[in-house]
Each structure stands twice: as structure tokens, then as C-alpha cells.
Amino acid sequence: MGAVSSPCFVIFPFMAHGHTIPLLYLVRLLRRRGISVAVFTTPANAPSIRSFLKDDDIKSTSIIELPFPNKPIDGVPPGVENTHDLPSISSFFEFVNVTTLMRPDFENALEGLHPVGCIISDAFLGWTQETAAKLGVPRYFFFGMSGFATTVHRVLERDRPHAHTSSLDEPFGFPDFPGLELTRNHFEPPFNELQPSGPQVDFILQLGVTMVKSQGLIVNSFYELETRYLEYWNNNIGPKAWCVGPLCLAAKPPPTSENQPWIQWLDHNSPVLYVAFGTQAEISAEQLKEIAEGLERSGVKFLWVIRPKMMKHLEEGFEERVKDRGLMVKVWANQNEILMHKSVTGFLSHCGWNSVMESVCAKVPILALPFMAEQHLNARFVAAEECGVGLRVMPRGGSVRGFVEAEEVEKMVRELMDGSRGAEVRKRVEEVGEAAAEAMRHGGSSWVGLGGLIEDASGGKEALPIVAITQ
């Protein structure tokens, strides 16, 4: 008879870089705790995941490929298996819905993984809850958002504190969170409408049903950063939120012998403002020109990681004019590595939550310029006193949403890099960054949280010894 296999933790990320990378960090942490892990993905996404998980300490992790459905998606070329490659973000929800067709292959593959201990899947893969129930194992979902954004979204939907506002920019409060004021413009359309409706709303409502049935929510944050929102979630909403982050602290430093040209540039330039707006946001040509003009006029040194297709929207001659103090990087770059570089002292960011966590852990203050999804909420949290690790670039007219002019970019870049408010948030991010590191250390709140999650998923039992799983 062969040795008895330990329960396998199944990890199923959504096919988007920002959703996948945090869960791969979680894989690394689980393996360090002696947990057998199988990661599910599609053929086009598998190579990057294998590359990410090639470290010796996790070499026995299984990576199981499922065929991506061949159902046509309007406006999307065949073969696209990651949201990064979508021609337009307008196809996002149809892309998500197509993943439901993966369920039969997923369940067939699980039959070879006895025993499955639990399923940890992205919230967008809500259909995996039905599979978990069928197997009789717990399912935990990963939203990728902050505890703050997740909680206020749910409270807005449930309690409707915005119901009597007459405009998108009229402030309203939250009785359960004294001192918190938001506007409807902090929320993405159509969820900022008084009576939201449409396919996006229907989709989120469907996800809500799967979330309620799930065993728990995995949060890429730490308890000390978002205490009152996490406690409120656990006491008044649920299912239980498990803080296990910042997950980016599970990253391994890249070999110095493999430094990229932009790292070599940083070695000889300081101080530098890092500029990046993620892989999803669709930024208009007019807005990009204003950002570029503001950076040029600010006089600061900057490194801008930009998607190649966006370069055509910049004013002709821009790159040549700033070449002595600005570097344009048009390929994928390791953001964590850039932020950790000693020369980087500020981050002009879209405020995706992964970017916020990476910036905090690198102790680099943020200049928030949000565009979509929950980024406006993150920007508010970052620049508010309760977090205080950044400043906010404001659109013209005083709204939190709208067109940002070059003068505002110039002014706020200078303030972050050289002003008194910049000095204040730089001091604050040092404190928060140290708290984040402490949470992930042995005995810290996130270290304990991960142990509690493992015990919960194991039915209150200690984790069993490592057993490699092959497929």
C-alpha cells in the first residue's frame, strides 16, 4: 500500500495578472507551511505560472491545465485567455462568464487529486462554489480588494446610505463608520446609480450568492491596517475574512546578476518617481497627454512603465525631451523590484490594491490617480488620515472622478517628492510598512491568520506532512 496523501489545497486564480500573482504568493506561503498545493489554470497562462513557481522550495506544486472554452466572445480574437490581452475592457464580463464552461473539466481533474482539502478560488470564479459543495469541501474566495473597499461596497448595497443624495458628488456618511464620508462617484458605474441595473449588476448579485455559501474570504491585507472594516465584516456581514497579507512579502528578491536596463538606470538616478497605471485601465489619449505634460513640467526624475500601445497617444517628441531625467519602459517590468529600489521615493499609481500593498511594503508613498473598478475607494483610503500613506491627484471641478489636468499633476508630483505634505506621508508609510512586515513575521497577525485558515480548512486538524501531488 502506498503512503496516505495529505489533503490538497486547490488554488484556482482568475485569468488576470493582478488576480493571479497574489494567489501565487499564497501558494508559496502554503508550501512553507507543509501544505500540498495544486494550481489550476489554462494552457496560455501556464508558462508564466510555472516560471513564477520555479523556486526549489515549491517545485513539487502541481500546475494543472484546463482548456479555455472555445466559445466566441464578441470583439475578442480566438486564443485570448487572459484579460491582459482583451482588446477592450468592455469584454471583461463576457470573458468572465465564459469561464463557467470550464466546470466539467475542472471536476474531472479534481477526481485525480484525492483527497481535496479545500478550494481557494477567485471570487469571479463563483461557479467553483458548486463544485466545492458537490465534493463536500470548503471553498474560500479571493476578491483581491482591500477590506475597506469590500466592506463599504457591501454596506452601500445593503443599507443604501446614499439613497437621498441628489448628485454623484454629494457626500454621504456611514452610520456604522463615524468620520467616513464618500460620494457616489467613489463607486464604479453602474453601482453608483440609485437604482443600479444591467448585466454587471446581475453578475455581482450572482457572485454574492456564491460568497455567502463560501467558507471564508481571503484578504490580501493585514489586520492592523483595516481593523474597523475587517471587524465589521466579520461581525455583521461574513463569511469570515482571513487576513494573510501583504502577500507580496512572500516574493523572492531577483538575482542582482539579472538586473534589467531600468534597474541599472535607477542605480544612477535618484530620487525617482515611479509611474505605472496597471494593465487594465483604458486611459484616454487626452488624459495621457496631460499626465505626460505634468511630469515633464514637474522637473522630477521619473521611470514610467507604460503599455506600448499607449505611447502613440503621447505628444511627439516627449520621450526625447525628457530623456535626461525620464525613462519610458515599454515592456513588462517587475514592479515589486522597482519599488524596492533605494532610488524610488514616490509612486504615481492607479491605486490597484496590489500596487498599494507593494508600495506600502517598499515604504514608498503613493500619489493616487485612480481610473476604474474600486481604485477610487483605494485612493480615498490611501490619502485619508486613517491610512495616510499618500496624496491624491484631484480632477478638475472638485469631483473624485473626471479629467485631471497637467497643472494638477505637476503640483502634486512636486508636493509628493519635495513638499511638506510629501514628507508627512513619507514618514507615515515608513510606520505602516514596518507594521506590514511585522504582520507577516512569525507570530504576527497575518502569520497567525494563515495558520487559522489552514486549520479551518482542515476541519480543526493540524496540517499533515508534505506530500507531492502529481497529475
Tab-separated table of C-alpha atoms in Angstrom:
chain	number	residue	atom	x	y	z
A	1	MET	CA	0.000	0.000	0.000
A	2	GLY	CA	1.214	3.495	-0.800
A	3	ALA	CA	1.526	6.312	1.676
A	4	VAL	CA	-1.657	8.190	2.548
A	5	SER	CA	-1.776	11.525	0.758
A	6	SER	CA	-2.299	14.719	2.727
A	7	PRO	CA	-5.289	16.881	1.791
A	8	CYS	CA	-4.548	19.052	-1.225
A	9	PHE	CA	-5.324	22.764	-1.289
A	10	VAL	CA	-6.650	23.590	-4.758
A	11	ILE	CA	-5.844	27.125	-5.943
A	12	PHE	CA	-7.731	28.498	-8.953
A	13	PRO	CA	-6.808	32.097	-9.879
A	14	PHE	CA	-8.811	34.197	-12.311
A	15	MET	CA	-7.077	34.742	-15.651
A	16	ALA	CA	-5.734	38.233	-14.989
A	17	HIS	CA	-2.256	39.164	-13.794
A	18	GLY	CA	-3.469	41.227	-10.858
A	19	HIS	CA	-5.671	38.367	-9.656
A	20	THR	CA	-3.158	35.584	-10.280
A	21	ILE	CA	0.055	36.900	-8.728
A	22	PRO	CA	-1.285	37.345	-5.159
A	23	LEU	CA	-2.609	33.776	-5.151
A	24	LEU	CA	0.763	32.511	-6.361
A	25	TYR	CA	2.349	34.268	-3.393
A	26	LEU	CA	-0.219	32.441	-1.255
A	27	VAL	CA	0.884	29.148	-2.836
A	28	ARG	CA	4.413	29.935	-1.718
A	29	LEU	CA	3.249	30.604	1.851
A	30	LEU	CA	1.150	27.431	1.984
A	31	ARG	CA	4.055	25.321	0.760
A	32	ARG	CA	6.229	26.770	3.506
A	33	ARG	CA	3.626	25.526	5.997
A	34	GLY	CA	3.805	21.995	4.576
A	35	ILE	CA	0.598	22.131	2.538
A	36	SER	CA	0.279	20.231	-0.744
A	37	VAL	CA	-0.983	22.551	-3.462
A	38	ALA	CA	-2.417	22.175	-6.962
A	39	VAL	CA	-2.825	25.283	-9.102
A	40	PHE	CA	-5.394	25.253	-11.912
A	41	THR	CA	-5.009	27.435	-14.967
A	42	THR	CA	-5.240	27.367	-18.789
A	43	PRO	CA	-2.558	26.496	-21.369
A	44	ALA	CA	-1.782	30.095	-22.306
A	45	ASN	CA	-1.390	31.134	-18.661
A	46	ALA	CA	0.557	28.075	-17.521
A	47	PRO	CA	4.063	29.116	-18.711
A	48	SER	CA	4.100	32.341	-16.675
A	49	ILE	CA	2.787	30.486	-13.616
A	50	ARG	CA	5.450	27.794	-13.991
A	51	SER	CA	8.094	30.490	-14.267
A	52	PHE	CA	6.769	32.203	-11.144
A	53	LEU	CA	6.726	28.943	-9.170
A	54	LYS	CA	10.072	27.569	-10.289
A	55	ASP	CA	11.734	28.079	-6.866
A	56	ASP	CA	13.227	24.978	-5.282
A	57	ASP	CA	11.041	25.169	-2.159
A	58	ILE	CA	7.841	24.837	-4.193
A	59	LYS	CA	8.999	22.650	-7.062
A	60	SER	CA	6.534	19.898	-6.129
A	61	THR	CA	3.483	22.124	-6.598
A	62	SER	CA	1.202	20.777	-9.337
A	63	ILE	CA	0.128	23.060	-12.157
A	64	ILE	CA	-2.885	21.573	-13.902
A	65	GLU	CA	-4.023	22.944	-17.245
A	66	LEU	CA	-7.668	23.105	-18.262
A	67	PRO	CA	-8.650	24.032	-21.815
A	68	PHE	CA	-10.083	27.516	-22.078
A	69	PRO	CA	-13.599	27.411	-23.599
A	70	ASN	CA	-13.637	27.914	-27.358
A	71	LYS	CA	-16.940	29.775	-27.257
A	72	PRO	CA	-16.547	33.024	-29.261
A	73	ILE	CA	-16.508	36.299	-27.298
A	74	ASP	CA	-17.653	39.416	-29.137
A	75	GLY	CA	-14.699	41.591	-30.072
A	76	VAL	CA	-12.101	39.171	-28.694
A	77	PRO	CA	-9.763	37.258	-31.023
A	78	PRO	CA	-9.550	33.455	-30.612
A	79	GLY	CA	-6.828	32.302	-28.262
A	80	VAL	CA	-7.175	35.102	-25.702
A	81	GLU	CA	-7.044	33.507	-22.235
A	82	ASN	CA	-6.095	36.472	-20.051
A	83	THR	CA	-7.786	39.823	-19.513
A	84	HIS	CA	-4.435	41.481	-20.191
A	85	ASP	CA	-4.920	40.530	-23.854
A	86	LEU	CA	-8.519	41.735	-24.205
A	87	PRO	CA	-8.776	44.382	-26.961
A	88	SER	CA	-11.176	46.301	-24.715
A	89	ILE	CA	-12.150	46.059	-21.061
A	90	SER	CA	-15.787	46.198	-22.264
A	91	SER	CA	-15.464	42.448	-22.974
A	92	PHE	CA	-14.494	41.714	-19.385
A	93	PHE	CA	-17.777	40.393	-18.039
A	94	GLU	CA	-18.431	38.211	-21.082
A	95	PHE	CA	-14.914	36.814	-20.650
A	96	VAL	CA	-15.709	36.037	-17.003
A	97	ASN	CA	-18.995	34.360	-17.882
A	98	VAL	CA	-17.326	32.075	-20.432
A	99	THR	CA	-15.201	30.559	-17.648
A	100	THR	CA	-18.302	28.769	-16.312
A	101	LEU	CA	-17.869	26.322	-19.204
A	102	MET	CA	-14.663	25.096	-17.557
A	103	ARG	CA	-16.535	23.416	-14.725
A	104	PRO	CA	-16.818	19.871	-16.201
A	105	ASP	CA	-13.075	19.733	-16.961
A	106	PHE	CA	-12.301	21.161	-13.522
A	107	GLU	CA	-14.365	18.498	-11.769
A	108	ASN	CA	-12.872	15.713	-13.869
A	109	ALA	CA	-9.358	16.861	-12.972
A	110	LEU	CA	-10.229	17.007	-9.273
A	111	GLU	CA	-11.021	13.293	-9.325
A	112	GLY	CA	-7.278	12.623	-9.562
A	113	LEU	CA	-6.463	14.734	-6.518
A	114	HIS	CA	-7.821	12.667	-3.635
A	115	PRO	CA	-8.165	13.914	-1.067
A	116	VAL	CA	-9.025	17.552	-1.853
A	117	GLY	CA	-8.866	19.549	1.367
A	118	CYS	CA	-10.360	22.812	0.133
A	119	ILE	CA	-10.765	25.020	-2.931
A	120	ILE	CA	-9.371	28.555	-2.919
A	121	SER	CA	-10.634	30.360	-5.997
A	122	ASP	CA	-11.063	33.877	-7.265
A	123	ALA	CA	-14.409	35.460	-6.465
A	124	PHE	CA	-15.054	35.824	-10.217
A	125	LEU	CA	-14.980	32.021	-10.480
A	126	GLY	CA	-18.094	31.760	-8.343
A	127	TRP	CA	-19.151	28.536	-10.058
A	128	THR	CA	-16.392	26.728	-8.159
A	129	GLN	CA	-18.573	27.012	-5.053
A	130	GLU	CA	-20.976	24.466	-6.556
A	131	THR	CA	-18.049	22.138	-7.213
A	132	ALA	CA	-16.836	22.503	-3.625
A	133	ALA	CA	-20.321	21.733	-2.297
A	134	LYS	CA	-20.522	18.695	-4.558
A	135	LEU	CA	-17.216	17.408	-3.151
A	136	GLY	CA	-18.156	18.306	0.411
A	137	VAL	CA	-15.081	20.523	0.909
A	138	PRO	CA	-14.866	24.185	1.982
A	139	ARG	CA	-14.352	26.882	-0.607
A	140	TYR	CA	-12.643	30.196	0.175
A	141	PHE	CA	-12.843	33.070	-2.275
A	142	PHE	CA	-10.246	35.707	-3.066
A	143	PHE	CA	-11.524	39.127	-4.107
A	144	GLY	CA	-8.220	40.950	-4.463
A	145	MET	CA	-9.716	44.096	-2.919
A	146	SER	CA	-8.980	45.770	0.410
A	147	GLY	CA	-11.099	45.013	3.445
A	148	PHE	CA	-12.207	48.655	3.322
A	149	ALA	CA	-13.458	48.524	-0.286
A	150	THR	CA	-15.067	45.104	0.150
A	151	THR	CA	-16.938	46.206	3.265
A	152	VAL	CA	-18.195	49.603	2.089
A	153	HIS	CA	-19.374	48.075	-1.199
A	154	ARG	CA	-21.496	45.573	0.728
A	155	VAL	CA	-22.823	48.207	3.135
A	156	LEU	CA	-23.731	50.501	0.232
A	157	GLU	CA	-25.710	47.693	-1.387
A	158	ARG	CA	-27.367	46.556	1.841
A	159	ASP	CA	-28.060	49.784	3.774
A	160	ARG	CA	-28.171	52.350	0.928
A	161	PRO	CA	-26.670	55.284	2.868
A	162	HIS	CA	-26.520	57.174	-0.439
A	163	ALA	CA	-30.267	56.869	-1.113
A	164	HIS	CA	-31.108	60.530	-0.509
A	165	THR	CA	-28.210	62.096	-2.412
A	166	SER	CA	-29.178	64.287	-5.352
A	167	SER	CA	-25.896	64.138	-7.269
A	168	LEU	CA	-22.923	61.860	-7.836
A	169	ASP	CA	-20.671	64.247	-5.894
A	170	GLU	CA	-22.867	64.857	-2.850
A	171	PRO	CA	-21.128	63.443	0.262
A	172	PHE	CA	-22.900	60.912	2.449
A	173	GLY	CA	-21.906	59.207	5.668
A	174	PHE	CA	-21.963	55.687	7.070
A	175	PRO	CA	-23.654	55.421	10.500
A	176	ASP	CA	-21.507	52.407	11.400
A	177	PHE	CA	-18.268	54.183	10.451
A	178	PRO	CA	-18.117	57.609	12.143
A	179	GLY	CA	-15.991	60.067	10.223
A	180	LEU	CA	-16.231	58.216	6.901
A	181	GLU	CA	-17.742	60.253	4.065
A	182	LEU	CA	-17.875	59.155	0.454
A	183	THR	CA	-19.691	60.180	-2.713
A	184	ARG	CA	-21.424	58.005	-5.258
A	185	ASN	CA	-18.545	58.830	-7.609
A	186	HIS	CA	-16.240	56.783	-5.395
A	187	PHE	CA	-18.070	53.747	-6.804
A	188	GLU	CA	-17.848	52.437	-10.352
A	189	PRO	CA	-20.871	52.770	-12.683
A	190	PRO	CA	-23.488	51.343	-12.641
A	191	PHE	CA	-23.080	50.755	-8.895
A	192	ASN	CA	-23.049	54.490	-8.215
A	193	GLU	CA	-26.611	54.807	-9.510
A	194	LEU	CA	-29.539	54.996	-7.088
A	195	GLN	CA	-31.209	52.024	-8.784
A	196	PRO	CA	-28.383	50.113	-10.464
A	197	SER	CA	-29.332	47.523	-13.055
A	198	GLY	CA	-27.939	45.654	-16.022
A	199	PRO	CA	-25.761	42.606	-16.705
A	200	GLN	CA	-22.909	43.796	-14.465
A	201	VAL	CA	-25.269	44.169	-11.525
A	202	ASP	CA	-26.824	40.763	-12.199
A	203	PHE	CA	-23.361	39.214	-12.329
A	204	ILE	CA	-22.309	40.737	-8.990
A	205	LEU	CA	-25.557	39.602	-7.377
A	206	GLN	CA	-24.849	36.058	-8.588
A	207	LEU	CA	-21.357	36.259	-7.118
A	208	GLY	CA	-22.880	37.455	-3.857
A	209	VAL	CA	-24.862	34.232	-3.589
A	210	THR	CA	-21.723	32.125	-4.021
A	211	MET	CA	-19.853	34.248	-1.486
A	212	VAL	CA	-22.487	33.743	1.186
A	213	LYS	CA	-22.242	29.985	0.684
A	214	SER	CA	-18.450	30.020	0.890
A	215	GLN	CA	-16.429	29.163	3.982
A	216	GLY	CA	-14.465	32.393	4.034
A	217	LEU	CA	-12.889	35.384	2.316
A	218	ILE	CA	-9.120	35.644	1.852
A	219	VAL	CA	-7.872	39.238	2.123
A	220	ASN	CA	-4.537	40.477	0.836
A	221	SER	CA	-4.066	42.881	3.732
A	222	PHE	CA	-3.189	42.902	7.401
A	223	TYR	CA	-5.475	43.363	10.375
A	224	GLU	CA	-3.778	46.444	11.845
A	225	LEU	CA	-4.270	48.439	8.635
A	226	GLU	CA	-8.045	47.997	8.280
A	227	THR	CA	-9.188	46.979	11.749
A	228	ARG	CA	-12.622	48.542	11.944
A	229	TYR	CA	-13.676	47.431	8.450
A	230	LEU	CA	-12.466	43.868	8.915
A	231	GLU	CA	-14.095	43.583	12.317
A	232	TYR	CA	-17.333	44.953	10.902
A	233	TRP	CA	-17.217	42.444	8.049
A	234	ASN	CA	-16.695	39.532	10.416
A	235	ASN	CA	-19.316	40.661	12.942
A	236	ASN	CA	-22.017	41.942	10.592
A	237	ILE	CA	-21.547	40.529	7.086
A	238	GLY	CA	-19.418	37.416	6.601
A	239	PRO	CA	-18.281	34.850	5.762
A	240	LYS	CA	-15.180	35.203	7.900
A	241	ALA	CA	-12.369	37.290	6.426
A	242	TRP	CA	-8.878	35.856	6.788
A	243	CYS	CA	-6.098	38.449	6.524
A	244	VAL	CA	-2.967	36.745	5.190
A	245	GLY	CA	-1.046	39.654	3.662
A	246	PRO	CA	0.570	41.661	2.358
A	247	LEU	CA	1.156	38.660	0.108
A	248	CYS	CA	3.860	40.458	-1.892
A	249	LEU	CA	6.166	39.977	1.099
A	250	ALA	CA	6.386	36.339	0.017
A	251	ALA	CA	8.281	37.476	-3.088
A	252	LYS	CA	11.882	36.424	-3.513
A	253	PRO	CA	14.478	39.063	-4.439
A	254	PRO	CA	15.632	38.702	-8.046
A	255	PRO	CA	19.284	37.815	-8.639
A	256	THR	CA	21.320	41.000	-8.937
A	257	SER	CA	23.143	39.465	-11.878
A	258	GLU	CA	19.906	39.627	-13.882
A	259	ASN	CA	19.238	43.349	-13.420
A	260	GLN	CA	17.237	44.843	-16.236
A	261	PRO	CA	18.217	48.112	-18.008
A	262	TRP	CA	15.713	50.100	-15.920
A	263	ILE	CA	17.259	48.810	-12.697
A	264	GLN	CA	20.664	49.871	-13.975
A	265	TRP	CA	19.147	53.286	-14.791
A	266	LEU	CA	17.805	53.549	-11.238
A	267	ASP	CA	21.272	52.726	-9.915
A	268	HIS	CA	22.482	56.027	-11.395
A	269	ASN	CA	19.454	58.273	-10.806
A	270	SER	CA	17.900	59.473	-7.547
A	271	PRO	CA	15.380	60.411	-6.276
A	272	VAL	CA	12.936	58.888	-8.763
A	273	LEU	CA	9.158	58.910	-9.083
A	274	TYR	CA	7.865	55.560	-10.323
A	275	VAL	CA	4.826	55.859	-12.641
A	276	ALA	CA	2.540	52.939	-13.541
A	277	PHE	CA	-1.204	52.518	-14.041
A	278	GLY	CA	-1.653	48.760	-14.189
A	279	THR	CA	-2.632	46.535	-17.084
A	280	GLN	CA	-6.411	47.035	-17.195
A	281	ALA	CA	-7.233	50.748	-17.169
A	282	GLU	CA	-8.128	52.311	-20.515
A	283	ILE	CA	-6.779	55.852	-20.343
A	284	SER	CA	-7.824	58.360	-22.995
A	285	ALA	CA	-5.241	59.953	-25.273
A	286	GLU	CA	-6.152	63.373	-23.848
A	287	GLN	CA	-5.605	62.216	-20.278
A	288	LEU	CA	-2.275	60.568	-21.071
A	289	LYS	CA	-1.047	63.798	-22.677
A	290	GLU	CA	-1.963	65.767	-19.546
A	291	ILE	CA	-0.148	63.284	-17.309
A	292	ALA	CA	2.931	63.400	-19.527
A	293	GLU	CA	2.895	67.199	-19.642
A	294	GLY	CA	2.570	67.379	-15.852
A	295	LEU	CA	5.515	65.025	-15.392
A	296	GLU	CA	7.609	66.999	-17.868
A	297	ARG	CA	6.835	70.312	-16.173
A	298	SER	CA	7.436	68.961	-12.671
A	299	GLY	CA	11.177	68.702	-13.231
A	300	VAL	CA	11.453	65.456	-11.238
A	301	LYS	CA	13.189	62.287	-12.364
A	302	PHE	CA	10.719	59.550	-13.245
A	303	LEU	CA	10.518	55.970	-14.514
A	304	TRP	CA	7.261	55.279	-16.365
A	305	VAL	CA	6.232	51.713	-17.152
A	306	ILE	CA	3.751	52.130	-19.982
A	307	ARG	CA	1.977	49.785	-22.354
A	308	PRO	CA	3.410	50.117	-25.893
A	309	LYS	CA	0.024	50.903	-27.468
A	310	MET	CA	-0.266	53.952	-25.209
A	311	MET	CA	2.978	55.503	-26.437
A	312	LYS	CA	1.283	56.644	-29.649
A	313	HIS	CA	-1.003	58.906	-27.597
A	314	LEU	CA	1.852	60.920	-26.110
A	315	GLU	CA	2.897	64.178	-27.711
A	316	GLU	CA	5.521	63.745	-30.403
A	317	GLY	CA	8.974	64.427	-29.022
A	318	PHE	CA	8.019	63.821	-25.385
A	319	GLU	CA	10.392	60.897	-24.850
A	320	GLU	CA	13.289	62.779	-26.447
A	321	ARG	CA	12.678	65.912	-24.351
A	322	VAL	CA	12.707	64.054	-21.035
A	323	LYS	CA	15.438	61.512	-21.831
A	324	ASP	CA	17.929	63.101	-19.407
A	325	ARG	CA	15.634	62.579	-16.398
A	326	GLY	CA	12.848	60.252	-17.517
A	327	LEU	CA	12.881	56.636	-18.654
A	328	MET	CA	9.981	55.051	-20.540
A	329	VAL	CA	9.773	51.265	-20.043
A	330	LYS	CA	7.535	49.674	-22.688
A	331	VAL	CA	7.745	46.028	-21.606
A	332	TRP	CA	6.583	44.167	-18.524
A	333	ALA	CA	8.721	45.052	-15.517
A	334	ASN	CA	8.827	43.620	-12.004
A	335	GLN	CA	7.004	46.331	-10.075
A	336	ASN	CA	7.981	44.960	-6.684
A	337	GLU	CA	11.648	45.091	-7.668
A	338	ILE	CA	11.325	48.680	-8.885
A	339	LEU	CA	9.533	49.863	-5.745
A	340	MET	CA	12.133	48.201	-3.531
A	341	HIS	CA	14.972	50.075	-5.258
A	342	LYS	CA	16.568	52.669	-2.991
A	343	SER	CA	16.249	55.402	-5.638
A	344	VAL	CA	12.434	55.207	-5.840
A	345	THR	CA	10.884	57.651	-3.359
A	346	GLY	CA	7.381	58.093	-4.793
A	347	PHE	CA	4.777	56.190	-6.807
A	348	LEU	CA	2.237	57.802	-9.145
A	349	SER	CA	-0.285	54.977	-9.182
A	350	HIS	CA	-3.780	53.983	-10.306
A	351	CYS	CA	-4.235	52.562	-6.804
A	352	GLY	CA	-4.994	48.973	-7.654
A	353	TRP	CA	-4.834	47.136	-4.340
A	354	ASN	CA	-1.816	45.026	-5.297
A	355	SER	CA	0.070	48.221	-6.115
A	356	VAL	CA	-0.966	49.788	-2.821
A	357	MET	CA	0.301	46.791	-0.869
A	358	GLU	CA	3.584	46.666	-2.806
A	359	SER	CA	4.146	50.372	-2.270
A	360	VAL	CA	3.425	50.148	1.459
A	361	CYS	CA	5.792	47.182	1.858
A	362	ALA	CA	8.521	49.077	-0.006
A	363	LYS	CA	7.816	52.097	2.239
A	364	VAL	CA	7.229	54.306	-0.813
A	365	PRO	CA	4.462	56.947	-0.552
A	366	ILE	CA	1.708	56.973	-3.171
A	367	LEU	CA	0.345	59.716	-5.389
A	368	ALA	CA	-3.104	58.367	-6.207
A	369	LEU	CA	-4.583	58.779	-9.691
A	370	PRO	CA	-7.417	56.189	-9.972
A	371	PHE	CA	-9.292	55.258	-13.132
A	372	MET	CA	-11.629	52.282	-12.685
A	373	ALA	CA	-13.079	49.484	-10.514
A	374	GLU	CA	-12.541	50.097	-6.783
A	375	GLN	CA	-9.478	52.284	-7.371
A	376	HIS	CA	-11.283	55.473	-6.301
A	377	LEU	CA	-12.067	53.853	-2.953
A	378	ASN	CA	-8.466	52.733	-2.575
A	379	ALA	CA	-7.291	56.253	-3.393
A	380	ARG	CA	-9.556	57.654	-0.709
A	381	PHE	CA	-8.253	55.123	1.831
A	382	VAL	CA	-4.616	55.785	0.915
A	383	ALA	CA	-4.947	59.563	1.245
A	384	ALA	CA	-7.220	59.550	4.319
A	385	GLU	CA	-5.867	60.115	7.808
A	386	GLU	CA	-6.692	56.566	8.914
A	387	CYS	CA	-4.098	55.262	6.451
A	388	GLY	CA	-2.227	58.375	5.374
A	389	VAL	CA	0.404	56.794	3.135
A	390	GLY	CA	-0.229	59.006	0.118
A	391	LEU	CA	-1.651	62.090	-1.532
A	392	ARG	CA	-4.412	62.446	-4.111
A	393	VAL	CA	-4.358	63.942	-7.606
A	394	MET	CA	-7.759	65.610	-7.999
A	395	PRO	CA	-9.743	66.025	-11.229
A	396	ARG	CA	-10.880	69.485	-12.235
A	397	GLY	CA	-14.159	70.630	-10.727
A	398	GLY	CA	-13.624	69.055	-7.324
A	399	SER	CA	-15.097	65.634	-8.117
A	400	VAL	CA	-13.179	62.469	-7.271
A	401	ARG	CA	-13.833	61.236	-10.822
A	402	GLY	CA	-13.059	63.055	-14.038
A	403	PHE	CA	-10.357	64.690	-16.123
A	404	VAL	CA	-7.042	65.521	-14.441
A	405	GLU	CA	-5.144	68.494	-15.822
A	406	ALA	CA	-1.385	68.804	-16.264
A	407	GLU	CA	-1.169	71.617	-13.697
A	408	GLU	CA	-2.590	69.329	-11.002
A	409	VAL	CA	-0.198	66.504	-11.905
A	410	GLU	CA	2.753	68.910	-11.832
A	411	LYS	CA	1.714	70.406	-8.488
A	412	MET	CA	1.074	67.109	-6.732
A	413	VAL	CA	4.190	65.401	-8.098
A	414	ARG	CA	6.282	68.228	-6.668
A	415	GLU	CA	4.387	68.075	-3.379
A	416	LEU	CA	4.934	64.345	-3.004
A	417	MET	CA	8.614	64.458	-3.907
A	418	ASP	CA	9.668	67.736	-2.257
A	419	GLY	CA	6.789	69.258	-0.281
A	420	SER	CA	5.870	69.260	3.410
A	421	ARG	CA	2.853	67.004	2.874
A	422	GLY	CA	5.082	64.624	0.975
A	423	ALA	CA	7.415	64.498	3.972
A	424	GLU	CA	4.457	63.686	6.244
A	425	VAL	CA	3.198	60.764	4.161
A	426	ARG	CA	6.771	59.520	3.702
A	427	LYS	CA	7.089	59.283	7.484
A	428	ARG	CA	3.705	57.591	7.756
A	429	VAL	CA	4.434	54.978	5.070
A	430	GLU	CA	7.597	54.018	6.963
A	431	GLU	CA	5.448	53.229	10.009
A	432	VAL	CA	2.789	51.342	8.043
A	433	GLY	CA	5.410	49.449	6.058
A	434	GLU	CA	7.049	48.235	9.246
A	435	ALA	CA	3.641	47.180	10.615
A	436	ALA	CA	3.038	45.214	7.402
A	437	ALA	CA	6.356	43.395	7.778
A	438	GLU	CA	5.595	42.652	11.428
A	439	ALA	CA	2.205	41.168	10.493
A	440	MET	CA	3.905	38.664	8.184
A	441	ARG	CA	6.657	37.666	10.610
A	442	HIS	CA	6.397	34.536	12.754
A	443	GLY	CA	3.714	35.271	15.330
A	444	GLY	CA	2.383	38.338	13.507
A	445	SER	CA	-1.317	38.832	12.783
A	446	SER	CA	-1.164	37.597	9.166
A	447	TRP	CA	1.127	34.698	10.092
A	448	VAL	CA	-1.438	33.669	12.718
A	449	GLY	CA	-4.262	34.317	10.242
A	450	LEU	CA	-2.778	31.936	7.687
A	451	GLY	CA	-2.399	29.275	10.363
A	452	GLY	CA	-6.030	29.761	11.336
A	453	LEU	CA	-7.113	29.469	7.710
A	454	ILE	CA	-5.201	26.202	7.302
A	455	GLU	CA	-6.706	24.807	10.483
A	456	ASP	CA	-10.204	25.928	9.450
A	457	ALA	CA	-9.828	24.304	6.028
A	458	SER	CA	-8.545	21.127	7.676
A	459	GLY	CA	-11.550	20.860	9.975
A	460	GLY	CA	-9.607	21.967	13.030
A	461	LYS	CA	-6.768	19.482	12.463
A	462	GLU	CA	-3.067	20.199	12.228
A	463	ALA	CA	-1.618	20.279	8.713
A	464	LEU	CA	-0.284	16.893	7.608
A	465	PRO	CA	3.256	16.348	6.270
A	466	ILE	CA	4.172	17.427	2.765
A	467	VAL	CA	3.219	15.004	0.036
A	468	ALA	CA	3.927	15.936	-3.570
A	469	ILE	CA	0.942	15.743	-5.865
A	470	THR	CA	1.410	14.739	-9.454
A	471	GLN	CA	-1.006	14.999	-12.339
